[in-house]
Amino acid sequence: MKELKDQELLSYYLKNHQIESIFNDQLMPHLILYSFDQGELICSQGDSPQYLYFLVKGKLKIYTTSVDGRTLILSFKKPVEVIGDIEYVRGTDFLNTAEAVSSVHMIGVHHQWLKKYGKDFSPLLQFLLEIITEKFYIKSNSLSFNLMHPVEVRLASYLLSVSFDESDSLLEDQISSASLKDVANFIGTSYRHLNRVIQQFCKDDLVERKDGFILIKDREGLVSLSGHSIYE
């Protein structure tokens, strides 16, 4: 994590994502722009939060880890998204881990200033309410999607969600084979069946297995198969 001391870029993100109005004059001086590299953690499950983060560039994946070390990816996030909103409202530790899938820029504001200047500011509270309810809506949609669509559609949707970010051309269209058990858990199927579907995708020339990665070869084919990217 690096602090970007660039007020012009910070102002650009606030205006571009139309979130200037959710911060009052007292909070504005305490907004900090941060940069995270691909693979870097924004927060870890069980940690005590100090900042509320607003994702303004890049993509995140949100996952949870069990006591035996198994991970389950819950969702992928693109701007504008908030990390730590539920924890801030409830005063709890982080429920999940957030990791940068691409290079990421986030606006952070410390809880100290939020409690002092933002706890009664209705535009900010209304924004957080909308963000939190949207998360519940997406979660419900995702559960229904897993129940109602075949594994082929779910896998195509997952690959589109995790592999590509229009805001960062450096993010390659490939998935590590080592993460396939997590993928199987996430889309609600067995590891064995997932491998069968991947083999069929390879035969259909949609993807290719190479050097420990699943490489996307036909993005349009995956888009056609998935219909839309439900996991974002």
C-alpha positions as CSV (number, residue, x, y, z in Angstrom):
1,M,0.0,0.0,0.0
2,K,1.3,3.4,-1.0
3,E,-0.2,6.8,-0.2
4,L,-0.6,8.9,-3.4
5,K,-0.2,12.6,-2.5
6,D,-2.0,13.7,-5.6
7,Q,-4.9,16.0,-4.8
8,E,-5.7,16.5,-8.5
9,L,-6.2,12.7,-9.0
10,L,-8.2,12.5,-5.8
11,S,-10.5,15.3,-7.0
12,Y,-10.8,13.6,-10.3
13,Y,-12.0,10.3,-8.7
14,L,-14.5,12.1,-6.5
15,K,-16.0,14.0,-9.5
16,N,-15.8,11.1,-11.9
17,H,-17.6,8.7,-9.6
18,Q,-20.0,11.5,-8.4
19,I,-19.2,10.9,-4.7
20,E,-18.1,14.5,-3.8
21,S,-21.4,15.2,-2.1
22,I,-21.2,12.3,0.3
23,F,-18.3,14.0,2.2
24,N,-18.8,17.2,4.0
25,D,-16.3,20.0,4.4
26,Q,-14.9,18.6,7.6
27,L,-14.2,15.2,6.1
28,M,-12.7,16.4,2.9
29,P,-9.2,17.2,4.3
30,H,-9.0,13.7,5.8
31,L,-9.5,11.8,2.6
32,I,-6.3,9.9,1.6
33,L,-5.7,8.3,-1.8
34,Y,-4.0,4.9,-1.7
35,S,-2.5,2.6,-4.3
36,F,-2.4,-1.2,-4.0
37,D,-0.5,-3.6,-6.3
38,Q,-2.1,-6.7,-7.9
39,G,-2.2,-9.4,-5.3
40,E,-1.9,-7.0,-2.3
41,L,-4.4,-7.3,0.5
42,I,-6.6,-4.3,1.4
43,C,-7.9,-6.0,4.6
44,S,-7.7,-9.4,6.2
45,Q,-10.4,-11.4,7.8
46,G,-10.5,-11.0,11.5
47,D,-8.4,-7.7,11.6
48,S,-9.7,-4.7,13.4
49,P,-10.6,-2.0,10.8
50,Q,-9.3,1.5,11.0
51,Y,-10.3,2.9,7.7
52,L,-13.3,2.9,5.4
53,Y,-12.1,2.4,1.8
54,F,-13.8,3.5,-1.4
55,L,-12.7,1.6,-4.5
56,V,-12.2,4.1,-7.4
57,K,-10.0,2.2,-9.8
58,G,-9.3,-1.5,-10.4
59,K,-10.9,-4.7,-9.2
60,L,-11.0,-6.6,-5.9
61,K,-11.9,-10.1,-5.0
62,I,-13.6,-10.8,-1.6
63,Y,-13.0,-14.1,0.0
64,T,-13.4,-15.9,3.4
65,T,-11.1,-18.5,4.9
66,S,-12.1,-21.4,7.1
67,V,-10.3,-22.5,10.3
68,D,-8.7,-25.4,8.3
69,G,-7.3,-22.9,5.7
70,R,-9.8,-23.4,2.9
71,T,-10.8,-20.3,1.0
72,L,-14.1,-19.4,-0.7
73,I,-14.3,-16.5,-3.0
74,L,-17.5,-14.6,-2.4
75,S,-17.5,-11.8,-5.0
76,F,-15.6,-9.5,-7.2
77,K,-15.8,-5.7,-6.9
78,K,-15.4,-2.8,-9.3
79,P,-15.8,1.0,-8.7
80,V,-17.6,2.4,-7.0
81,E,-17.4,0.0,-4.1
82,V,-16.9,0.3,-0.3
83,I,-14.7,-1.9,1.8
84,G,-15.4,-2.0,5.5
85,D,-18.9,-0.5,5.4
86,I,-20.6,-3.3,7.4
87,E,-17.8,-3.4,9.9
88,Y,-17.9,0.4,10.4
89,V,-21.6,0.4,11.0
90,R,-21.6,-2.6,13.3
91,G,-18.2,-1.9,15.0
92,T,-16.9,-5.4,14.2
93,D,-13.7,-6.9,12.8
94,F,-13.4,-7.6,9.1
95,L,-15.7,-10.4,8.0
96,N,-13.7,-11.2,4.9
97,T,-10.4,-10.6,3.1
98,A,-10.2,-8.1,0.2
99,E,-7.4,-8.6,-2.3
100,A,-6.4,-6.5,-5.4
101,V,-7.0,-8.5,-8.6
102,S,-5.5,-5.6,-10.6
103,S,-3.7,-2.5,-9.6
104,V,-6.1,-0.6,-7.4
105,H,-6.7,2.9,-6.2
106,M,-8.8,3.5,-3.1
107,I,-9.8,6.5,-1.1
108,G,-9.5,5.9,2.6
109,V,-10.9,7.8,5.6
110,H,-10.0,6.9,9.2
111,H,-12.8,5.9,11.5
112,Q,-11.6,8.6,13.9
113,W,-12.8,11.3,11.4
114,L,-15.9,9.4,10.3
115,K,-17.1,9.2,13.9
116,K,-16.3,12.9,14.5
117,Y,-17.6,14.4,11.3
118,G,-19.7,11.8,9.4
119,K,-21.9,9.9,11.8
120,D,-24.8,12.3,11.4
121,F,-24.1,13.4,7.8
122,S,-27.1,12.1,5.9
123,P,-25.6,12.0,2.4
124,L,-22.8,9.7,3.6
125,L,-25.2,7.5,5.6
126,Q,-27.6,7.2,2.6
127,F,-24.7,6.2,0.4
128,L,-23.6,3.5,2.8
129,L,-27.2,2.2,3.1
130,E,-27.4,1.9,-0.7
131,I,-24.0,0.1,-0.9
132,I,-24.9,-2.4,1.8
133,T,-28.3,-3.2,0.4
134,E,-26.8,-3.6,-3.1
135,K,-24.4,-6.2,-1.6
136,F,-27.3,-8.2,-0.2
137,Y,-29.1,-8.0,-3.5
138,I,-26.0,-9.3,-5.4
139,K,-25.6,-12.1,-2.9
140,S,-29.2,-13.2,-3.3
141,N,-28.8,-13.0,-7.1
142,S,-25.6,-15.0,-7.0
143,L,-27.2,-17.8,-5.0
144,S,-30.1,-18.0,-7.3
145,F,-27.8,-18.0,-10.3
146,N,-25.9,-21.0,-8.9
147,L,-29.1,-22.9,-8.4
148,M,-30.7,-22.1,-11.8
149,H,-27.8,-22.3,-14.3
150,P,-25.5,-25.2,-15.4
151,V,-21.8,-25.3,-14.4
152,E,-20.8,-24.3,-17.9
153,V,-22.6,-21.0,-17.6
154,R,-21.3,-20.4,-14.1
155,L,-17.7,-21.1,-15.0
156,A,-17.9,-18.8,-18.1
157,S,-19.3,-16.1,-15.9
158,Y,-16.6,-16.6,-13.2
159,L,-13.7,-16.5,-15.8
160,L,-15.0,-13.2,-17.2
161,S,-15.3,-11.8,-13.7
162,V,-11.9,-12.6,-12.4
163,S,-9.7,-12.3,-15.5
164,F,-10.4,-9.0,-17.0
165,D,-10.5,-5.4,-16.0
166,E,-11.1,-2.7,-18.6
167,S,-9.3,-0.1,-16.5
168,D,-6.0,-2.0,-16.4
169,S,-4.6,-3.4,-19.6
170,L,-1.8,-5.1,-17.6
171,L,-4.2,-7.6,-16.1
172,E,-3.8,-10.8,-18.2
173,D,-6.7,-13.1,-19.2
174,Q,-5.5,-16.1,-17.2
175,I,-6.4,-18.0,-14.1
176,S,-4.0,-20.1,-11.9
177,S,-4.8,-23.8,-12.0
178,A,-3.9,-24.0,-8.3
179,S,-7.1,-22.0,-7.5
180,L,-9.5,-24.4,-9.2
181,K,-10.7,-25.9,-5.9
182,D,-11.7,-22.5,-4.7
183,V,-13.4,-21.9,-8.1
184,A,-15.4,-25.1,-7.7
185,N,-16.5,-24.0,-4.2
186,F,-17.4,-20.6,-5.4
187,I,-19.6,-21.7,-8.3
188,G,-21.1,-24.6,-6.4
189,T,-19.8,-27.7,-8.0
190,S,-17.2,-30.5,-7.5
191,Y,-13.6,-30.2,-8.4
192,R,-13.9,-33.2,-10.6
193,H,-16.9,-31.9,-12.5
194,L,-15.2,-28.5,-12.9
195,N,-12.2,-30.2,-14.5
196,R,-14.5,-32.0,-17.0
197,V,-16.1,-28.6,-18.0
198,I,-12.6,-27.0,-18.4
199,Q,-11.6,-29.9,-20.7
200,Q,-14.7,-29.3,-22.8
201,F,-13.9,-25.6,-22.9
202,C,-10.4,-26.5,-24.1
203,K,-12.0,-28.7,-26.9
204,D,-14.2,-25.8,-27.8
205,D,-11.2,-23.5,-28.0
206,L,-12.6,-21.2,-25.4
207,V,-9.7,-21.6,-23.0
208,E,-6.3,-23.3,-22.9
209,R,-4.3,-24.9,-20.1
210,K,-0.7,-23.8,-20.2
211,D,2.1,-23.5,-17.6
212,G,-0.2,-23.9,-14.6
213,F,-2.8,-21.4,-15.8
214,I,-6.1,-21.4,-17.6
215,L,-5.7,-19.0,-20.5
216,I,-8.8,-17.4,-22.0
217,K,-8.7,-17.7,-25.8
218,D,-12.2,-16.7,-26.9
219,R,-13.6,-14.0,-24.7
220,E,-16.6,-13.4,-27.0
221,G,-17.4,-17.1,-26.8
222,L,-17.5,-17.0,-23.0
223,V,-19.6,-13.8,-23.1
224,S,-22.1,-15.6,-25.4
225,L,-22.2,-18.6,-23.1
226,S,-22.6,-16.7,-19.8
227,G,-25.0,-14.1,-21.0
228,H,-23.7,-11.7,-18.4
229,S,-21.1,-11.7,-15.6
230,I,-23.2,-12.5,-12.6
231,Y,-20.3,-12.6,-10.1
232,E,-19.6,-8.9,-10.2
